[in-house]
mmCIF file of C-alpha atoms in Angstrom:
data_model
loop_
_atom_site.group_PDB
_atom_site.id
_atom_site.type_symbol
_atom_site.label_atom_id
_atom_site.label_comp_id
_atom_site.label_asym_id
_atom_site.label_seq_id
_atom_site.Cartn_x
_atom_site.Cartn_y
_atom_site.Cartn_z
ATOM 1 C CA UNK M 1 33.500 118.440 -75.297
ATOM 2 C CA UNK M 2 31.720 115.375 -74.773
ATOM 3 C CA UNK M 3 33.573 112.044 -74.703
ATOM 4 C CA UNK M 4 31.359 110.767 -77.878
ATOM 5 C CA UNK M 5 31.833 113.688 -79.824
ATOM 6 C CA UNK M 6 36.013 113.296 -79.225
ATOM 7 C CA UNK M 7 34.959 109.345 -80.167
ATOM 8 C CA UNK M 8 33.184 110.225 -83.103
ATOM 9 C CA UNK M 9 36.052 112.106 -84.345
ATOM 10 C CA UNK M 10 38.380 109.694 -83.710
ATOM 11 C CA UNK M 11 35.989 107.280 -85.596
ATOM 12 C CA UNK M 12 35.611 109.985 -88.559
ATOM 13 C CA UNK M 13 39.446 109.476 -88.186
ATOM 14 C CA UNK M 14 39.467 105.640 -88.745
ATOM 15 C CA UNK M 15 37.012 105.349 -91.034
ATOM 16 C CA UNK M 16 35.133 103.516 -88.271
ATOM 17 C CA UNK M 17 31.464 105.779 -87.808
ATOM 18 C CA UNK M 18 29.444 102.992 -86.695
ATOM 19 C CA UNK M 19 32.207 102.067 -83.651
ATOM 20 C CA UNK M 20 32.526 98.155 -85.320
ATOM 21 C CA UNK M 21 35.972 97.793 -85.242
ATOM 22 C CA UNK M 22 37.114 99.893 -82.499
ATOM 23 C CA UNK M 23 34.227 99.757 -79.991
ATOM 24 C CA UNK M 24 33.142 102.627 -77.565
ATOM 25 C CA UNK M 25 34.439 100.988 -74.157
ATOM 26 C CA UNK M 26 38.230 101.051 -76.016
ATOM 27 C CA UNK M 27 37.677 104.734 -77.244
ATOM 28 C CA UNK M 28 36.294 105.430 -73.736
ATOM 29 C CA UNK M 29 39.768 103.935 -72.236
ATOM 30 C CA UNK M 30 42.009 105.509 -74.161
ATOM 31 C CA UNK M 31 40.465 108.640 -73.379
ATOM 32 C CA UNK M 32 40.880 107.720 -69.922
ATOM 33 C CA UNK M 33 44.455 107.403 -69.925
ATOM 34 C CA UNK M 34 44.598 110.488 -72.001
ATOM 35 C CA UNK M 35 43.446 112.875 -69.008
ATOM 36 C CA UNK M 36 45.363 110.358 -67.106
ATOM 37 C CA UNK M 37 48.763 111.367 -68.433
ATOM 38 C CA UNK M 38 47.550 115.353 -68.413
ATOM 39 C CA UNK M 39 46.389 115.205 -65.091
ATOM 40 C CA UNK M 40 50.293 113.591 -63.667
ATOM 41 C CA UNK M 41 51.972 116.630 -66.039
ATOM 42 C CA UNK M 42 49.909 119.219 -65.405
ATOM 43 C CA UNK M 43 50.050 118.378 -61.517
ATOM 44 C CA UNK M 44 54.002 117.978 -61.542
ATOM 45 C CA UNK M 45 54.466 121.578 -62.589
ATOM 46 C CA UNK M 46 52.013 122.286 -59.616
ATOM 47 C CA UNK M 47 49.524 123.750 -62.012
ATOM 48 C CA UNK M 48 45.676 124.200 -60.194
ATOM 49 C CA UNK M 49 44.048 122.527 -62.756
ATOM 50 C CA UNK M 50 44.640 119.121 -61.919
ATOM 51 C CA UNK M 51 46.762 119.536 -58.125
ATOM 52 C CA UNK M 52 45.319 120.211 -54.904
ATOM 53 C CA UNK M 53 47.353 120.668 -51.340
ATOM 54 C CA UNK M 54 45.225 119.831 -48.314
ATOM 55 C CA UNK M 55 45.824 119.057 -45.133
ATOM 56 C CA UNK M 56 45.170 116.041 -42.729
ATOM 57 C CA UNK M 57 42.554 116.521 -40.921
ATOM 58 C CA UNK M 58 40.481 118.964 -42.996
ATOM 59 C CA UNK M 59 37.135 118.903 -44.769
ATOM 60 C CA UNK M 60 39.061 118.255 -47.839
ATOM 61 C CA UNK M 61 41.286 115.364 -46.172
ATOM 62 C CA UNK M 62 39.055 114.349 -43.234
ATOM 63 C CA UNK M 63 42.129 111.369 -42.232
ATOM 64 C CA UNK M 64 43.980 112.496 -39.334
ATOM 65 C CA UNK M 65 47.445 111.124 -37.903
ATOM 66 C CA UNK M 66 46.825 108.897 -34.940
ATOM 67 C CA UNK M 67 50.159 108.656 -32.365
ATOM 68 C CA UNK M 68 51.732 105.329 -32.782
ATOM 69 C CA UNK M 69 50.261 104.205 -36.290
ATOM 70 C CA UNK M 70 51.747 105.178 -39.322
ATOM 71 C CA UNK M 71 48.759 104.644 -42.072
ATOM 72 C CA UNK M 72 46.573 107.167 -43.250
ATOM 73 C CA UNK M 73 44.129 107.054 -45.685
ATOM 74 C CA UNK M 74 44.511 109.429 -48.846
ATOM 75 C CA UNK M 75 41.829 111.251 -50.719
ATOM 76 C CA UNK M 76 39.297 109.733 -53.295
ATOM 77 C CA UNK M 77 40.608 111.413 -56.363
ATOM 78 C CA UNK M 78 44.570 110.724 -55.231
ATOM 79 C CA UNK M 79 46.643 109.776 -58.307
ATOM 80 C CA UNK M 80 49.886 110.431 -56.856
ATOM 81 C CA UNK M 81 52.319 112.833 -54.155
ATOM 82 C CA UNK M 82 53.348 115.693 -56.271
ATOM 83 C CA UNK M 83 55.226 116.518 -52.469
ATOM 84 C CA UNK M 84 54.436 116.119 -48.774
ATOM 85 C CA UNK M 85 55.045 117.832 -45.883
ATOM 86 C CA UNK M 86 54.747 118.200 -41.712
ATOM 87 C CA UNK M 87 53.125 121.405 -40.685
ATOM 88 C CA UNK M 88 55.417 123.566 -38.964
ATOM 89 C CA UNK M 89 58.186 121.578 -39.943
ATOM 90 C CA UNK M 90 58.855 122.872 -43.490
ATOM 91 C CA UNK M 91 62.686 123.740 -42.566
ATOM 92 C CA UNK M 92 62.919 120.011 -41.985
ATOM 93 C CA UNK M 93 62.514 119.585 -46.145
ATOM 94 C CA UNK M 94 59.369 117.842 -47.628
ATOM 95 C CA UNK M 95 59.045 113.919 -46.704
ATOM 96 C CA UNK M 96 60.404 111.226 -49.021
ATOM 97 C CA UNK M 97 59.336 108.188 -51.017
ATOM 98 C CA UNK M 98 60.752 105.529 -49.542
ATOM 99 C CA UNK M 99 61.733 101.714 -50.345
ATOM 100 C CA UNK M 100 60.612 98.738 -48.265
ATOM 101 C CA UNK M 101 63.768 97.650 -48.247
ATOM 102 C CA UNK M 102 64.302 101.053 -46.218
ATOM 103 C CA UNK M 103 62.565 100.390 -43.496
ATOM 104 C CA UNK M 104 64.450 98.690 -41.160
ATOM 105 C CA UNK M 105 67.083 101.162 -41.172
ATOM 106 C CA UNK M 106 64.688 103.919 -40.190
ATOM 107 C CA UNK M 107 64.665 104.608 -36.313
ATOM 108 C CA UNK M 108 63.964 107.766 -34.478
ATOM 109 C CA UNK M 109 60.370 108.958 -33.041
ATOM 110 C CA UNK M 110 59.793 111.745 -36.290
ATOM 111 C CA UNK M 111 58.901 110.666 -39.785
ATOM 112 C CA UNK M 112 61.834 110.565 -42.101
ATOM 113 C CA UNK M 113 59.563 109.963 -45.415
ATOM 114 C CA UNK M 114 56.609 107.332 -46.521
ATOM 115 C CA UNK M 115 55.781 104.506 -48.263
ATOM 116 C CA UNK M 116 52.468 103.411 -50.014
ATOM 117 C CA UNK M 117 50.645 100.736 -50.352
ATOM 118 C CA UNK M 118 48.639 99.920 -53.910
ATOM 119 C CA UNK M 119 51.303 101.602 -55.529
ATOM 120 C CA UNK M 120 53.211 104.846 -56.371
ATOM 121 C CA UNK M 121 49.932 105.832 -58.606
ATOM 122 C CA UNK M 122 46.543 105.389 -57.404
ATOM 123 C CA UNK M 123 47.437 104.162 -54.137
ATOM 124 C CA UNK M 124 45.152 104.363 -50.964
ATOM 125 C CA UNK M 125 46.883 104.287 -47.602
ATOM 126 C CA UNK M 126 50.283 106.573 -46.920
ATOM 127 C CA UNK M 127 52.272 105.017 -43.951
ATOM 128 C CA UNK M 128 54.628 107.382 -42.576
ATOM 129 C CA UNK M 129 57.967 105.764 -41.053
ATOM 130 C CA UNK M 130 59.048 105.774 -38.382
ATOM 131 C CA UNK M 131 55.418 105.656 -37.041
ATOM 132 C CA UNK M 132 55.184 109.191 -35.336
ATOM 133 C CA UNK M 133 54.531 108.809 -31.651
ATOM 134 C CA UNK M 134 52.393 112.316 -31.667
ATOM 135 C CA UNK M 135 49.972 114.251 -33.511
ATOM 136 C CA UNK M 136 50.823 116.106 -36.346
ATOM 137 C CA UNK M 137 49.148 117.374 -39.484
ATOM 138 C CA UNK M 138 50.610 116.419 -42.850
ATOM 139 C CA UNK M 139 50.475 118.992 -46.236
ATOM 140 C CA UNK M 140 49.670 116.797 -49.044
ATOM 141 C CA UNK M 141 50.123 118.560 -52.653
ATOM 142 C CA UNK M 142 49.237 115.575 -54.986
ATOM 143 C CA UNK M 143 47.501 115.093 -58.623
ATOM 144 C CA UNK M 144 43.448 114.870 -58.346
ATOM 145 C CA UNK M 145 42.350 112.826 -60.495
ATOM 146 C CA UNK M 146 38.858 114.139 -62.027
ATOM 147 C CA UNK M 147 35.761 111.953 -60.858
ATOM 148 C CA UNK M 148 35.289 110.945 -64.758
ATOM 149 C CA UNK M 149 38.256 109.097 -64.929
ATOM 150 C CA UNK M 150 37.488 107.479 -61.811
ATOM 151 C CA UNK M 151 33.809 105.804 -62.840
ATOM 152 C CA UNK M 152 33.930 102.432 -63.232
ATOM 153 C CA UNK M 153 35.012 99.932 -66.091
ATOM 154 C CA UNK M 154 32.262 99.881 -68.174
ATOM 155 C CA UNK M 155 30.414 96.497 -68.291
ATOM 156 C CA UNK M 156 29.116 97.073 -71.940
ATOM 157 C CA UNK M 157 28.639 99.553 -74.662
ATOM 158 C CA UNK M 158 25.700 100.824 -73.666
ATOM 159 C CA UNK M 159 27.495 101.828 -70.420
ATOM 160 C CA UNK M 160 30.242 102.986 -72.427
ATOM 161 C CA UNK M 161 28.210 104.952 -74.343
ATOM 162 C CA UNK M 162 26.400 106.461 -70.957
ATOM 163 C CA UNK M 163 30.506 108.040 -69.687
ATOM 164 C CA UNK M 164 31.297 109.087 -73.128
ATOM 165 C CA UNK M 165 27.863 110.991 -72.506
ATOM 166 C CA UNK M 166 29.547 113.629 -70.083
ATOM 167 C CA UNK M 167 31.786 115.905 -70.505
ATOM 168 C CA UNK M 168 35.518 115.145 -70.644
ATOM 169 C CA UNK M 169 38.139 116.669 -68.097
ATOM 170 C CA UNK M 170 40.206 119.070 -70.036
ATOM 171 C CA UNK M 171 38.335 118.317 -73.497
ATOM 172 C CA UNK M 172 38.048 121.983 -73.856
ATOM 173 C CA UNK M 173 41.444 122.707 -73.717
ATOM 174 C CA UNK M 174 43.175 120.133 -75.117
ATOM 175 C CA UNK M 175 40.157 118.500 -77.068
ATOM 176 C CA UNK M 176 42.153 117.886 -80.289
ATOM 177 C CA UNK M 177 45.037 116.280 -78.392
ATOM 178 C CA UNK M 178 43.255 114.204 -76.915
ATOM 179 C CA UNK M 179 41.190 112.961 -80.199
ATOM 180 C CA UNK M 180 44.818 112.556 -82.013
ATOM 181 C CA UNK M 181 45.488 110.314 -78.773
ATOM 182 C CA UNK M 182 42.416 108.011 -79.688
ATOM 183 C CA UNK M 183 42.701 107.567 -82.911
ATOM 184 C CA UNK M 184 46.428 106.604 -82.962
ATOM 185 C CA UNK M 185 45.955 104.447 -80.121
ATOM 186 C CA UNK M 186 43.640 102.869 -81.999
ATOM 187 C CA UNK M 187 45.513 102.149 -85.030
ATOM 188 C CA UNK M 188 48.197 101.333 -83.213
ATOM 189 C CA UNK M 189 46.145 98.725 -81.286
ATOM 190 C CA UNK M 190 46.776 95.475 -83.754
ATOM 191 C CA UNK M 191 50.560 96.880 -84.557
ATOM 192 C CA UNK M 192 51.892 97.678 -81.608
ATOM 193 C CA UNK M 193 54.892 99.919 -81.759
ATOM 194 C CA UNK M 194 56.566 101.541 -78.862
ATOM 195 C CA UNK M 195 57.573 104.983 -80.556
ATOM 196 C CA UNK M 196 53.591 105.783 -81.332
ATOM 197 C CA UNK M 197 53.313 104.859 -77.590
ATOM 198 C CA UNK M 198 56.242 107.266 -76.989
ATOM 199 C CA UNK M 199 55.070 109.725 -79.389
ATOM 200 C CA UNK M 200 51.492 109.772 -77.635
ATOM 201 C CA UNK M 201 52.965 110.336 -73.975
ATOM 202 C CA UNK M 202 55.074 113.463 -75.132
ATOM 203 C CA UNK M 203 51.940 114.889 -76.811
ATOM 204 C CA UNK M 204 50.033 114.841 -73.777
ATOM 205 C CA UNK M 205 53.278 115.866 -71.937
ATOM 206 C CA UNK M 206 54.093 119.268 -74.340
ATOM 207 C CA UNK M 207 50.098 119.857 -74.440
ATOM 208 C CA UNK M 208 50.815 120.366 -70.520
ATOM 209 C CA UNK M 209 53.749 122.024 -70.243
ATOM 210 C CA UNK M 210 52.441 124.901 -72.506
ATOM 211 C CA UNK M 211 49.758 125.428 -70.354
ATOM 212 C CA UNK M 212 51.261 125.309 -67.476
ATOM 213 C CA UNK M 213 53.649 128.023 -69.131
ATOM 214 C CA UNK M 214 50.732 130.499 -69.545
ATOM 215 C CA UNK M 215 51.162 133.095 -66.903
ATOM 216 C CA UNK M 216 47.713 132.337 -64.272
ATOM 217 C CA UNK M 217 44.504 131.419 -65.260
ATOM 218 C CA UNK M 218 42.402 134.450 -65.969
ATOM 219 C CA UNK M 219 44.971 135.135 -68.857
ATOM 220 C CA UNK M 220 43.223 132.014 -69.987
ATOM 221 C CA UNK M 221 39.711 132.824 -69.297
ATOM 222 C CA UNK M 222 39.942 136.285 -71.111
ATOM 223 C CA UNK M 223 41.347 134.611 -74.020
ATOM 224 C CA UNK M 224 38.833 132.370 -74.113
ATOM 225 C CA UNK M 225 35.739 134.916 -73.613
ATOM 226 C CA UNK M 226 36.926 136.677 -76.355
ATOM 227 C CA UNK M 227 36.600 134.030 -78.641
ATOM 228 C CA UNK M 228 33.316 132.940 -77.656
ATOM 229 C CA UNK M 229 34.349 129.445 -75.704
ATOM 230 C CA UNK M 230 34.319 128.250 -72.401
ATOM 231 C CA UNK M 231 37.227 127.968 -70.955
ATOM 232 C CA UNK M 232 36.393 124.999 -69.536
ATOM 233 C CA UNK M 233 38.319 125.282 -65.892
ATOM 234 C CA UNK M 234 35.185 123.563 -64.385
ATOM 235 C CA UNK M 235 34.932 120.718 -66.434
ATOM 236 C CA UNK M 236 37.190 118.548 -63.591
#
């Protein structure tokens, strides 16, 4: 589904079909955090919808490890460290999140865990500590966060308009969750109340988990083929 036909329903919703009094750019960032929230829950079960592991180094993480430094940059569409490992050290246990506060207790020549900095979500540079004083090649399993959610901030409603345009990650799957998500933001928008908040982040959260229960993904597909729909798996 297209972001303006989930924002059209969501207007049908609110009595609101010519977008006046909830304009496109808020319907476009509510569906936003929508996928937002699916992509962290459906990546923390380790589903392959919205996860990815790569390693340092690769085509799909180019960064590399250099001796003596501890930042490396993480990919484009990292939203955050579902877990991370050293190659050939998985005995060792997978690398920890770290404090600041942390870090002057750390000593030794092998990384003990990481910090990052612009945040535990969305953040761009992973520092390892201690520093490692030799090559090594990390395993990073973390959410990807689809290139629609990562466009820009719309600067008016005509670009609004132009992202609602395309197609929305997971929209075929959880299409109707996502409109329910819009339109009680929405309403919610001039009364704000915490439990519709709540009650929004756990239907995200269950529309996940019962995915991620399904047993693989072609269970899915032949499901869908048989009703006539696309599945939508490539929509990221």
């Amino acid at each position: 589904m297209t972001g303006m036909e989930l924002a059209n329903a969501a207007a049908s919703d609110l009595r609101d079909r010519a977008h006046t009094q909830y304009p496109l750019s808020e319907k476009l960032a509510y569906l936003k955090r929508a996928a937002r929230l699916l992509t962290n829950e459906l990546a923390a079960m380790g589903h392959p919808l919205a996860s990815r592991i790569v390693e340092s180094g690769s085509g799909d993480w180019p960064a590399t490890v250099t001796p003596g430094q501890s930042g490396i940059a993480l990919p484009l569409d990292y939203l955050r460290t579902v877990s991370l490992w050293v190659k050939g050290r998985e005995s060792e246990g997978a690398l920890g999140l770290i404090a600041t506060a942390q870090l002057l207790s750390l000593t030794g020549t092998t990384p003990a865990g990481y910090y990052l900095l612009g945040g535990a979500v969305g953040a761009s540079t992973l520092h390892l500590a201690p520093a490692p004083v030799e090559a090594l090649t990390l395993v990073l399993h973390y959410a990807a966060l689809p290139a629609w959610c990562r466009l820009p901030e719309p600067a008016n409603e005509t670009e609004a308009g132009e992202q609602l345009s395309q197609e929305v990650p997971y929209s075929q799957i959880f299409g109707e969750a996502m409109r329910q998500f819009v339109s009680l933001s929405c309403a919610n928008r001039n009364e704000y109340d915490t439990t519709v908040e709540q009650g929004l982040w756990k239907l995200c959260r269950d529309q996940a988990h019962q995915l991620a229960a399904q047993d693989n993904l072609q269970a899915w597909d032949t499901g869908a083929a048989s009703l006539g729909v696309d599945s939508g798996w490539g929509g990221r």
